[in-house]
Coordinates of C-alpha atoms in Angstrom, one line a residue:
Chain A
M491 CA 8.5 9.6 25.5
G492 CA 6.6 7.7 22.8
F493 CA 8.1 6.7 19.5
I494 CA 6.9 9.9 17.9
D495 CA 8.4 12.1 20.6
E496 CA 11.8 10.2 20.2
L497 CA 11.5 10.7 16.4
L498 CA 10.8 14.4 16.8
S499 CA 13.7 14.7 19.4
S500 CA 16.0 13.2 16.8
V501 CA 14.7 15.6 14.1
V502 CA 15.0 18.7 16.2
G503 CA 18.4 17.7 17.7
R504 CA 17.4 17.9 21.4
E505 CA 15.0 16.2 23.7
V506 CA 11.5 17.5 23.3
S507 CA 8.4 16.8 25.5
P508 CA 4.7 16.5 24.8
G509 CA 2.9 19.8 24.6
E510 CA 5.9 21.7 23.2
V511 CA 5.6 23.4 19.9
V512 CA 8.5 22.8 17.6
V513 CA 9.4 23.7 14.0
V514 CA 10.5 20.7 12.0
D515 CA 11.9 20.0 8.5
V516 CA 9.3 18.1 6.6
D517 CA 10.7 15.1 4.8
V518 CA 7.8 14.5 2.5
V519 CA 4.7 16.6 1.8
Y520 CA 1.8 15.5 -0.5
A521 CA -1.6 16.5 -1.7
H522 CA -4.3 15.1 -3.9
D523 CA -7.0 16.3 -6.3
G524 CA -9.4 17.0 -3.3
T525 CA -6.9 19.2 -1.5
A526 CA -4.3 20.3 -4.2
P527 CA -6.7 22.8 -5.9
L528 CA -6.4 25.0 -2.7
V529 CA -2.7 24.3 -2.5
V530 CA -2.3 25.7 -6.0
D531 CA -4.5 28.7 -5.1
V532 CA -2.5 29.5 -2.0
V533 CA 0.9 29.2 -3.8
E534 CA 0.0 31.0 -7.1
R535 CA -3.0 33.3 -6.4
E536 CA -2.7 34.1 -2.7
L537 CA 1.0 34.2 -2.0
S538 CA 2.3 34.6 -5.7
L539 CA 5.3 32.4 -5.0
E540 CA 7.7 31.6 -7.9
K541 CA 9.7 28.9 -6.1
L542 CA 8.9 26.2 -3.6
E543 CA 11.7 25.4 -1.2
A544 CA 10.6 21.8 -0.8
A545 CA 9.5 21.0 -4.5
C546 CA 11.8 18.0 -4.5
R547 CA 10.1 16.6 -1.4
T548 CA 6.6 17.4 -2.7
Y549 CA 4.3 14.8 -4.4
F550 CA 0.9 15.3 -6.1
F551 CA -1.7 12.5 -6.6
I552 CA -4.8 12.4 -8.8
D553 CA -6.7 9.7 -6.8
H554 CA -10.0 11.1 -5.6
L555 CA -11.7 11.6 -8.9
A556 CA -9.7 9.3 -11.1
P557 CA -10.3 9.2 -14.0
A558 CA -12.1 12.6 -14.1
P559 CA -15.9 12.0 -14.0
H560 CA -16.8 15.6 -15.0
V561 CA -15.4 18.8 -16.3
A562 CA -14.8 20.4 -12.9
A563 CA -12.5 17.5 -12.0
A564 CA -10.9 17.5 -15.4
S565 CA -10.0 21.2 -15.1
V566 CA -8.6 20.7 -11.6
H567 CA -6.5 17.8 -12.8
G568 CA -5.2 20.0 -15.7
K569 CA -4.3 22.7 -13.2
M570 CA -2.4 20.2 -11.1
R571 CA -0.4 18.9 -14.1
E572 CA 0.5 22.4 -15.1
F573 CA 1.6 23.3 -11.5
C574 CA 3.7 20.2 -11.2
R575 CA 5.5 20.9 -14.6
K576 CA 6.2 24.5 -13.5
H577 CA 7.6 23.6 -10.1
G578 CA 9.3 20.3 -10.9
I579 CA 6.9 18.4 -8.6
R580 CA 6.5 14.6 -9.1
L581 CA 2.9 13.9 -10.1
Y582 CA 1.3 10.5 -9.8
D583 CA -1.5 10.8 -12.4
V584 CA -4.7 8.9 -12.8
G585 CA -4.3 5.1 -12.4
N586 CA -1.2 5.2 -10.1
G587 CA -3.4 4.8 -7.0
I588 CA -4.3 6.3 -3.7
C589 CA -1.7 8.6 -2.2
H590 CA -1.2 6.7 1.1
Q591 CA -0.6 3.5 -0.7
V592 CA 1.6 4.8 -3.5
V593 CA 3.9 6.6 -1.1
V594 CA 4.7 3.3 0.5
D595 CA 4.7 1.2 -2.7
E596 CA 7.2 3.6 -4.3
G597 CA 9.4 4.0 -1.2
I598 CA 8.7 7.7 -1.0
V599 CA 7.8 7.5 2.7
R600 CA 10.3 5.5 4.7
S601 CA 10.7 4.7 8.4
G602 CA 11.8 7.6 10.6
M603 CA 10.4 10.4 8.4
V604 CA 8.3 13.4 9.2
V605 CA 5.4 13.4 6.7
M606 CA 2.6 15.9 6.1
G607 CA -0.2 14.9 3.8
A608 CA -3.1 17.1 2.8
D609 CA -5.5 14.3 3.7
S610 CA -6.8 13.2 7.1
H611 CA -5.8 9.6 6.6
T612 CA -2.1 10.4 6.2
P613 CA -1.4 8.6 9.6
T614 CA -1.9 5.4 7.6
V615 CA 1.9 5.5 6.8
G616 CA 2.6 5.6 10.6
A617 CA 2.6 1.8 10.5
L618 CA 6.1 2.1 9.1
G619 CA 7.4 4.0 12.1
V620 CA 6.8 7.5 10.7
Y621 CA 5.4 10.7 12.2
A622 CA 2.6 11.3 9.7
L623 CA 0.3 14.3 10.2
G624 CA -2.8 15.0 8.2
V625 CA -3.1 18.7 7.4
G626 CA -5.2 21.1 5.3
S627 CA -4.2 22.6 2.0
T628 CA -2.7 25.9 3.4
D629 CA -0.5 24.0 5.9
A630 CA 0.7 21.7 3.1
A631 CA 1.3 24.7 0.8
I632 CA 3.4 26.4 3.5
A633 CA 5.4 23.1 4.1
M634 CA 6.1 23.0 0.3
A635 CA 7.0 26.7 0.2
Y636 CA 9.4 26.7 3.2
G637 CA 10.3 23.1 3.7
K638 CA 9.3 23.4 7.4
Q639 CA 6.1 23.5 9.5
W640 CA 5.2 23.8 13.2
V641 CA 4.0 20.8 15.1
R642 CA 2.9 20.3 18.7
V643 CA 4.8 17.4 20.2
P644 CA 1.9 15.0 21.0
P645 CA 1.2 12.9 24.1
T646 CA 1.1 9.2 23.3
V647 CA -1.5 6.6 24.2
K648 CA -0.2 3.0 24.2
V649 CA -2.8 0.6 22.8
T650 CA -1.8 -3.0 23.4
L651 CA -3.4 -5.7 21.3
T652 CA -2.9 -9.2 22.7
G653 CA -3.7 -12.6 21.5
R654 CA -4.3 -14.3 18.1
P655 CA -7.3 -13.2 16.1
E656 CA -9.8 -15.9 15.2
P657 CA -9.9 -16.9 11.5
G658 CA -12.2 -14.4 9.7
V659 CA -11.4 -11.6 12.2
M660 CA -9.3 -9.1 10.3
S661 CA -7.3 -6.0 11.5
K662 CA -10.3 -3.9 10.4
D663 CA -12.5 -5.8 12.9
V664 CA -9.9 -5.2 15.6
I665 CA -9.6 -1.5 15.1
L666 CA -13.4 -1.1 14.8
N667 CA -13.7 -3.0 18.1
V668 CA -11.2 -0.5 19.6
I669 CA -13.1 2.5 18.2
G670 CA -16.3 1.1 19.5
E671 CA -14.9 1.1 23.0
L672 CA -13.0 4.4 22.9
G673 CA -15.5 6.5 20.8
T674 CA -14.8 8.9 18.0
D675 CA -13.0 11.4 20.2
G676 CA -11.5 8.7 22.5
T677 CA -7.9 9.6 21.6
M678 CA -8.3 13.2 20.7
G679 CA -5.3 15.4 21.1
K680 CA -3.0 12.4 21.3
V681 CA -1.2 9.9 19.1
V682 CA -1.8 6.2 19.3
E683 CA 1.1 3.8 19.5
F684 CA 0.4 0.1 18.9
H685 CA 2.0 -2.7 20.8
G686 CA 1.3 -6.3 21.8
S687 CA 1.5 -9.9 20.6
T688 CA -1.3 -9.5 18.0
L689 CA 1.0 -7.5 15.8
K690 CA 3.0 -10.6 15.1
F691 CA -0.1 -12.0 13.3
F692 CA -0.6 -8.9 11.2
S693 CA 1.2 -8.3 7.9
M694 CA 2.1 -4.7 6.9
D695 CA -1.1 -4.7 4.8
S696 CA -3.1 -5.4 8.0
R697 CA -1.1 -2.9 10.0
F698 CA -1.8 0.0 7.7
T699 CA -5.5 -0.6 8.4
L700 CA -4.9 -0.1 12.1
T701 CA -3.1 3.2 11.8
N702 CA -5.4 4.4 9.0
M703 CA -8.5 3.9 11.2
S704 CA -7.0 5.4 14.3
V705 CA -7.9 8.8 12.8
E706 CA -11.5 7.9 13.4
M707 CA -11.1 8.0 17.2
G708 CA -9.7 11.5 17.0
S709 CA -6.0 10.6 17.1
E710 CA -3.7 13.2 15.7
S711 CA -1.6 10.4 14.4
A712 CA -0.8 6.7 14.9
V713 CA 2.4 4.7 14.8
I714 CA 3.7 1.2 15.0
P715 CA 7.4 1.2 16.1
V716 CA 9.7 -0.5 13.7
D717 CA 10.1 -4.2 14.5
E718 CA 11.3 -7.3 12.7
L719 CA 8.3 -7.5 10.4
T720 CA 8.7 -3.9 9.4
E721 CA 12.4 -4.5 8.7
Q722 CA 11.7 -7.6 6.6
W723 CA 9.1 -5.6 4.6
I724 CA 11.5 -2.8 4.0
K725 CA 14.3 -5.3 2.9
A726 CA 12.0 -7.3 0.6
R727 CA 11.3 -4.1 -1.3
G728 CA 14.9 -3.1 -1.6
L729 CA 14.3 0.0 0.6
T730 CA 16.2 1.4 3.6
L731 CA 15.3 3.2 6.8
H732 CA 15.3 7.0 6.5
R733 CA 16.2 7.6 10.1
L734 CA 17.0 5.0 12.8
I735 CA 15.2 5.8 16.1
D736 CA 16.7 4.3 19.2
Y737 CA 13.5 3.6 21.1
N738 CA 12.8 1.7 24.3
P739 CA 9.0 1.6 25.0
S740 CA 9.5 0.2 28.5
K741 CA 11.0 3.6 29.4
S742 CA 8.1 5.5 27.9
P743 CA 5.7 7.5 30.2
F744 CA 2.5 7.1 28.1
V745 CA -0.4 9.3 29.0
D746 CA -2.6 6.2 28.9
E747 CA -2.3 2.5 28.3
I748 CA -5.2 0.5 27.1
V749 CA -5.2 -3.3 26.6
F750 CA -7.5 -5.2 24.2
E751 CA -7.9 -8.9 24.1
V752 CA -8.1 -9.7 20.4
G753 CA -8.7 -13.4 20.8
D754 CA -12.3 -12.7 22.0
M755 CA -13.2 -10.3 19.1
E756 CA -15.7 -11.1 16.5
P757 CA -16.3 -9.7 13.0
V758 CA -18.1 -6.4 13.4
V759 CA -19.6 -3.5 11.4
A760 CA -19.7 0.2 12.2
A761 CA -23.4 0.9 11.6
P762 CA -24.5 4.4 10.5
P763 CA -24.3 7.2 11.5
D764 CA -20.9 7.1 13.0
V765 CA -17.7 5.0 13.2
D766 CA -18.0 4.2 16.9
N767 CA -21.5 2.6 16.4
V768 CA -20.0 -0.9 16.4
V769 CA -22.1 -4.0 16.3
A770 CA -21.2 -7.7 15.9
V771 CA -22.1 -8.9 12.4
S772 CA -23.7 -11.9 14.0
E773 CA -26.2 -9.6 15.7
I774 CA -27.2 -7.7 12.6
E775 CA -27.1 -10.5 10.0
G776 CA -29.8 -10.3 7.4
E777 CA -29.8 -6.5 6.8
E778 CA -30.0 -6.3 3.0
V779 CA -27.5 -4.3 0.9
D780 CA -27.6 -2.7 -2.5
Q781 CA -23.9 -2.1 -2.9
V782 CA -20.6 -3.6 -1.7
F783 CA -17.4 -1.6 -2.0
I784 CA -14.0 -3.2 -1.4
G785 CA -11.2 -0.7 -1.7
S786 CA -9.9 2.6 -0.4
C787 CA -6.8 3.6 1.7
T788 CA -8.3 1.6 4.5
N789 CA -8.7 -1.8 2.8
G790 CA -7.7 -1.8 -0.8
R791 CA -4.4 -3.7 -0.4
L792 CA -3.4 -7.1 -1.8
E793 CA -4.4 -9.1 1.3
D794 CA -7.9 -7.4 1.1
I795 CA -8.4 -8.3 -2.5
E796 CA -7.1 -11.8 -1.8
V797 CA -9.6 -12.5 1.0
A798 CA -12.4 -11.2 -1.2
A799 CA -11.3 -13.5 -4.1
R800 CA -11.1 -16.4 -1.7
I801 CA -14.7 -16.0 -0.5
L802 CA -16.2 -15.2 -3.9
R803 CA -14.3 -17.9 -5.8
G804 CA -16.7 -20.1 -7.7
G805 CA -19.6 -18.2 -6.3
R806 CA -21.8 -15.4 -7.6
V807 CA -22.6 -11.9 -6.3
S808 CA -26.1 -11.9 -5.1
K809 CA -28.8 -10.8 -7.6
G810 CA -29.5 -7.1 -7.3
V811 CA -26.2 -6.3 -5.5
R812 CA -23.5 -4.2 -7.1
C813 CA -20.0 -5.3 -5.9
I814 CA -17.3 -2.8 -6.8
I815 CA -13.6 -3.7 -6.3
S816 CA -10.9 -1.1 -6.4
P817 CA -7.3 -2.1 -5.7
A818 CA -5.6 0.8 -3.9
S819 CA -2.7 1.2 -6.3
R820 CA -1.3 0.1 -9.6
L821 CA 1.1 -2.2 -7.8
V822 CA -1.8 -3.9 -5.9
Y823 CA -3.9 -4.0 -9.1
T824 CA -1.2 -5.7 -11.2
E825 CA -0.2 -8.1 -8.5
A826 CA -3.9 -9.1 -7.9
L827 CA -4.1 -9.5 -11.7
K828 CA -1.1 -11.8 -11.8
R829 CA -2.3 -13.9 -9.0
G830 CA -5.7 -14.4 -10.6
Y831 CA -7.7 -12.6 -7.9
L832 CA -9.2 -10.0 -10.3
R833 CA -10.3 -12.8 -12.7
T834 CA -11.9 -14.7 -9.9
L835 CA -13.7 -11.6 -8.8
A836 CA -14.8 -10.6 -12.3
E837 CA -16.1 -14.1 -13.0
A838 CA -18.1 -13.9 -9.7
G839 CA -19.8 -10.8 -11.1
C840 CA -17.8 -8.1 -9.4
I841 CA -17.1 -4.7 -11.1
I842 CA -13.3 -4.2 -11.2
A843 CA -12.7 -0.4 -10.9
P844 CA -9.4 1.5 -11.3
P845 CA -7.7 2.7 -8.1
T846 CA -9.7 5.6 -6.8
C847 CA -11.1 7.1 -3.6
G848 CA -14.3 7.9 -5.5
P849 CA -16.9 5.7 -3.9
C850 CA -15.7 6.3 -0.3
V851 CA -16.1 10.1 -0.5
G852 CA -19.2 10.2 -2.6
G853 CA -17.2 11.4 -5.5
H854 CA -17.9 8.9 -8.3
M855 CA -17.8 5.3 -9.3
G856 CA -20.7 4.1 -7.1
I857 CA -22.7 7.0 -5.5
L858 CA -25.8 5.8 -3.5
A859 CA -29.4 6.8 -4.2
E860 CA -32.0 7.7 -1.5
G861 CA -32.7 4.8 0.8
E862 CA -29.9 2.6 -0.5
V863 CA -27.7 0.6 1.8
A864 CA -24.0 -0.2 1.2
I865 CA -21.4 -2.2 3.0
A866 CA -17.9 -0.7 2.4
T867 CA -14.4 -1.5 3.6
T868 CA -13.8 2.3 3.9
N869 CA -13.4 4.5 6.9
R870 CA -16.4 6.8 7.4
N871 CA -20.2 6.2 7.5
F872 CA -21.4 9.7 8.2
P873 CA -24.9 10.6 6.8
G874 CA -24.6 11.1 3.0
R875 CA -20.9 10.2 2.9
M876 CA -21.3 7.9 -0.2
G877 CA -24.3 9.7 -1.7
H878 CA -27.9 10.7 -0.8
R879 CA -28.3 11.9 2.8
D880 CA -30.8 9.1 3.3
S881 CA -28.4 6.4 2.2
K882 CA -26.7 4.1 4.7
V883 CA -23.1 2.9 5.0
Y884 CA -21.9 0.0 7.1
L885 CA -18.1 -0.2 7.5
A886 CA -16.6 -3.6 7.6
S887 CA -13.6 -5.8 6.8
P888 CA -13.1 -7.1 3.2
A889 CA -14.0 -10.6 4.4
T890 CA -17.4 -9.4 5.8
A891 CA -18.0 -7.3 2.7
A892 CA -17.3 -10.2 0.3
A893 CA -19.5 -12.7 2.3
T894 CA -22.2 -10.0 2.2
A895 CA -21.8 -9.7 -1.6
L896 CA -22.5 -13.4 -1.9
K897 CA -25.6 -13.5 0.3
G898 CA -27.0 -10.0 -0.4
S899 CA -27.3 -9.2 3.2
L900 CA -24.9 -8.6 6.1
T901 CA -23.1 -11.9 6.7
D902 CA -20.5 -13.2 9.1
P903 CA -17.5 -14.3 7.0
R904 CA -16.2 -16.9 9.4
E905 CA -18.1 -19.8 7.9
Y906 CA -16.3 -19.1 4.5
L907 CA -12.8 -19.1 5.9
R908 CA -12.5 -22.1 8.1
G909 CA -9.1 -23.8 7.8
W910 CA -7.7 -21.1 5.5
W911 CA -6.3 -18.4 7.8
T912 CA -2.6 -18.0 8.2
Chain B
M1354 CA -14.7 41.5 20.5
I1355 CA -17.2 39.5 18.4
R1356 CA -20.9 39.7 19.0
G1357 CA -23.4 37.6 17.0
K1358 CA -26.4 35.4 16.8
C1359 CA -25.8 31.8 18.0
W1360 CA -26.3 28.7 15.8
K1361 CA -26.3 25.8 18.1
L1362 CA -24.9 22.5 16.8
E1363 CA -24.4 19.1 18.6
D1364 CA -21.3 16.9 19.2
N1365 CA -19.3 15.4 16.3
V1366 CA -20.1 17.8 13.5
S1367 CA -17.8 16.5 10.8
T1368 CA -16.3 18.4 7.8
D1369 CA -18.6 16.1 5.7
H1370 CA -21.6 17.8 7.5
I1371 CA -20.1 21.2 6.8
I1372 CA -19.5 20.5 3.1
S1373 CA -20.4 17.0 1.9
G1374 CA -17.9 15.2 -0.4
K1375 CA -20.5 14.8 -3.1
Y1376 CA -20.9 18.6 -3.4
K1377 CA -17.3 19.4 -2.8
F1378 CA -16.1 17.0 -5.5
G1379 CA -18.9 18.0 -7.8
A1380 CA -17.7 21.6 -7.7
I1381 CA -14.1 20.9 -6.9
D1382 CA -12.9 23.8 -9.1
S1383 CA -15.1 26.5 -7.4
L1384 CA -15.6 27.4 -3.8
D1385 CA -18.5 29.7 -4.7
A1386 CA -20.4 26.8 -6.2
M1387 CA -20.1 24.9 -2.9
V1388 CA -21.7 27.8 -0.9
P1389 CA -25.4 26.6 -1.1
H1390 CA -24.4 23.3 0.4
V1391 CA -22.7 24.6 3.6
L1392 CA -24.1 22.6 6.6
E1393 CA -27.1 21.8 4.4
E1394 CA -27.7 18.4 5.9
V1395 CA -27.8 19.8 9.4
I1396 CA -29.5 23.2 8.8
P1397 CA -31.3 23.3 5.4
D1398 CA -30.6 26.7 3.6
F1399 CA -28.0 27.7 6.2
Y1400 CA -26.3 29.9 3.7
K1401 CA -29.4 32.0 3.3
K1402 CA -30.3 32.1 7.0
V1403 CA -26.9 32.9 8.4
R1404 CA -26.0 36.6 8.9
K1405 CA -22.6 38.2 8.8
G1406 CA -21.0 37.9 12.3
D1407 CA -23.1 34.9 13.5
V1408 CA -21.3 32.5 15.8
I1409 CA -21.5 28.7 15.7
V1410 CA -21.6 27.1 19.2
A1411 CA -21.1 23.4 19.2
G1412 CA -20.3 20.4 21.4
R1413 CA -17.3 18.0 21.3
N1414 CA -15.1 17.1 18.3
F1415 CA -16.1 19.9 16.0
G1416 CA -14.8 19.5 12.4
K1417 CA -13.8 15.9 12.7
G1418 CA -13.1 13.8 9.7
S1419 CA -11.7 14.9 6.3
S1420 CA -8.9 17.5 6.2
R1421 CA -10.9 19.5 3.6
E1422 CA -10.0 23.1 4.2
Q1423 CA -13.1 24.1 2.2
A1424 CA -15.0 23.6 5.5
P1425 CA -13.6 26.5 7.5
R1426 CA -13.2 28.6 4.3
L1427 CA -16.9 28.2 3.5
L1428 CA -18.1 28.9 7.0
K1429 CA -16.1 32.2 6.8
M1430 CA -17.4 33.0 3.3
V1431 CA -21.1 32.7 4.4
G1432 CA -20.5 35.1 7.3
V1433 CA -19.7 33.0 10.4
S1434 CA -17.3 35.0 12.6
A1435 CA -16.3 32.4 15.1
V1436 CA -16.8 28.8 16.2
V1437 CA -17.1 28.1 19.9
A1438 CA -16.9 24.3 20.7
K1439 CA -16.1 22.0 23.6
S1440 CA -13.3 20.5 21.5
F1441 CA -12.1 20.6 17.9
S1442 CA -10.5 18.1 15.6
H1443 CA -6.8 19.1 15.3
I1444 CA -6.9 19.5 11.5
F1445 CA -10.0 21.7 11.5
F1446 CA -8.4 23.8 14.3
R1447 CA -5.2 24.4 12.3
N1448 CA -7.2 25.0 9.1
A1449 CA -9.5 27.6 10.8
I1450 CA -6.6 29.6 12.1
N1451 CA -4.8 29.5 8.8
V1452 CA -7.9 30.8 7.0
G1453 CA -8.6 33.4 9.7
L1454 CA -11.7 31.9 11.3
L1455 CA -11.7 32.4 15.1
V1456 CA -12.0 29.1 17.0
V1457 CA -12.5 29.0 20.8
V1458 CA -12.6 26.1 23.2
A1459 CA -15.3 26.6 25.9
Q1460 CA -17.3 24.3 28.1
K1461 CA -20.1 26.1 29.9
V1462 CA -21.4 28.3 27.1
P1463 CA -22.0 25.3 24.7
D1464 CA -24.1 23.7 27.5
V1465 CA -26.5 26.6 27.9
S1466 CA -26.7 28.0 24.3
E1467 CA -29.6 27.7 21.9
T1468 CA -30.0 28.9 18.4
G1469 CA -31.0 32.6 18.3
D1470 CA -29.2 33.5 21.6
T1471 CA -26.7 36.4 21.5
V1472 CA -23.1 35.3 22.0
E1473 CA -20.0 37.4 22.6
V1474 CA -16.4 36.2 22.1
D1475 CA -13.4 38.2 23.3
P1476 CA -10.4 36.1 22.3
E1477 CA -7.8 38.5 23.7
G1478 CA -9.6 38.9 27.0
G1479 CA -10.2 35.2 27.1
V1480 CA -13.9 35.4 27.7
V1481 CA -16.9 33.8 26.0
R1482 CA -20.4 35.0 27.0
N1483 CA -24.0 34.0 26.2
V1484 CA -25.6 37.4 26.7
T1485 CA -29.2 36.0 26.4
K1486 CA -28.6 33.4 29.1
G1487 CA -26.4 35.6 31.3
V1488 CA -23.6 33.0 31.3
E1489 CA -20.0 34.0 31.1
E1490 CA -16.9 31.8 30.9
T1491 CA -13.1 32.4 31.1
V1492 CA -11.3 30.5 28.4
N1493 CA -7.6 30.0 27.6
A1494 CA -6.2 32.9 25.6
L1495 CA -4.7 31.8 22.3
P1496 CA -0.9 31.9 21.9
S1497 CA 0.3 35.3 20.6
E1498 CA 1.4 33.8 17.2
V1499 CA -2.1 32.5 16.7
T1500 CA -3.7 35.8 17.7
A1501 CA -1.4 37.6 15.2
I1502 CA -2.4 35.2 12.4
L1503 CA -6.1 35.7 13.2
K1504 CA -5.7 39.5 13.3
A1505 CA -4.1 39.5 9.9
G1506 CA -7.0 37.6 8.6
G1507 CA -5.2 34.3 8.1
I1508 CA -1.7 32.9 7.5
V1509 CA -1.6 34.0 3.9
E1510 CA -2.3 37.6 4.9
Y1511 CA 0.2 37.4 7.7
I1512 CA 2.9 36.1 5.3
K1513 CA 2.1 38.9 2.8
N1514 CA 2.5 41.5 5.6
H1515 CA 5.6 40.0 7.3
G1516 CA 7.4 38.0 4.6
A1517 CA 7.2 34.7 6.5
P1518 CA 5.1 32.7 8.9
P1519 CA 5.4 33.8 12.6
W1520 CA 7.2 30.6 13.7
L1521 CA 9.9 30.8 11.0
K1522 CA 12.0 33.5 12.6
G1523 CA 15.0 32.2 14.4
T1524 CA 14.8 28.8 12.8
E1525 CA 16.8 29.4 9.7

């Protein structure tokens, strides 16, 4: 039994095993302006429901096209606001931030919960010891309408990360190295559970990047069992556990156990056209870029903005490069403002954008033209992801992205970070 | 039983390939406006070339990536009757069933199929056939709840007919 199987057993009230289909009460369900329009359609137009059983556990976010870049988005946002008013749903409007960040900033998602998000990166919040499942709009609408959904109890793969990462090697590099080894369907039909000594060196900010990117190797979800660091993080924010899971990983029959030695890893990029096309930055240095994007649910947290500010302090974004910074939430934004990171970045020539998913999904705020090359701290580099089908996206850590912004071409960040790393 | 012309796709066709974010978000208030862009970066003008009843046959990890439900909805809207693949992303699989698009996991037929072949899918009998190539394969039959949802035309239609999702009975 992995952590998630224990969690589901606790929710269902009996021991469940992988492969079983169970019906669960959903503790939190959310959708955003990319997926909420169909949620609204399903509830109002298709099912004609007057009441949502789980309205008080439902949250809407305007984060993908925020603020609205065109009339189509504006009208969808209007529909979402009206729907939330009618059903008494809590709406996080433009400026609050990206759903997966806001739900943890605000203490909406707490350890031990069953969470469904109408977004594939919902497993991000699994870093708090949560069963988080990404679903489509209809599944989310049904969870809102009935307060329940069916899930298949997943088999668990144990991924052990051992050793201390070298300065300049971030959790993004670690998870890209893992995806490079396992492939984009390497953990398909399973959930990933992280263990190992490396976790001690990773803050919650870093850990969210691990669970977030696990989706890119096919994982149904990803989780980090609650440990001391999680508990400290929860306490520091004045929050509590939602459900205490009595869990002993040494008794777990995992379907697979894979060990990665992190001490040997280098900064890497995922080169186009897919996330498992992982190459050491040192091998590809010199590839010129037109745009740098630091942000998203993958790497838009305080630690990510901090490392970018550290590297760009006193420097200047290379001529001809657009460097866009988007803190993932209002909390991250205001904290980065107070600590002077945003000032440092603005003075270095960066463009400070509001919290938005826009550039990552080719929505707005930095769409690429034909032939353009971007380095982004995001999660997908599929053809045309950030714009024209013949534009290219390299996925990287915020440190690599910031060093690249300085030089104008792909750059190993380690030389900028000697003696700094915690 | 479904019988249609095959459109052969490779491994790792993502929901971005099916409907790119730049078009989805550009027309976020209207599914109809997204139609011309379905699979456009894989098969240009797919929406004009595809005929009602055609079957997509693909490799591993079909529908990976974004949870966007517009992907299976649009495939169904342009006339695709079923997707046969070696494996599916779990979100796409759930979404397809919910919107009433038949999804079948098969191994041999994707290996031999080419665009233009005639393909048959019999979900209840648990058989997928490439008629052109003379290759037939037994596949796992879908659970009865899933078959019931697909027969109704999707979970919404099922709920309209029965008052609740099939799994809700006995859980109250």
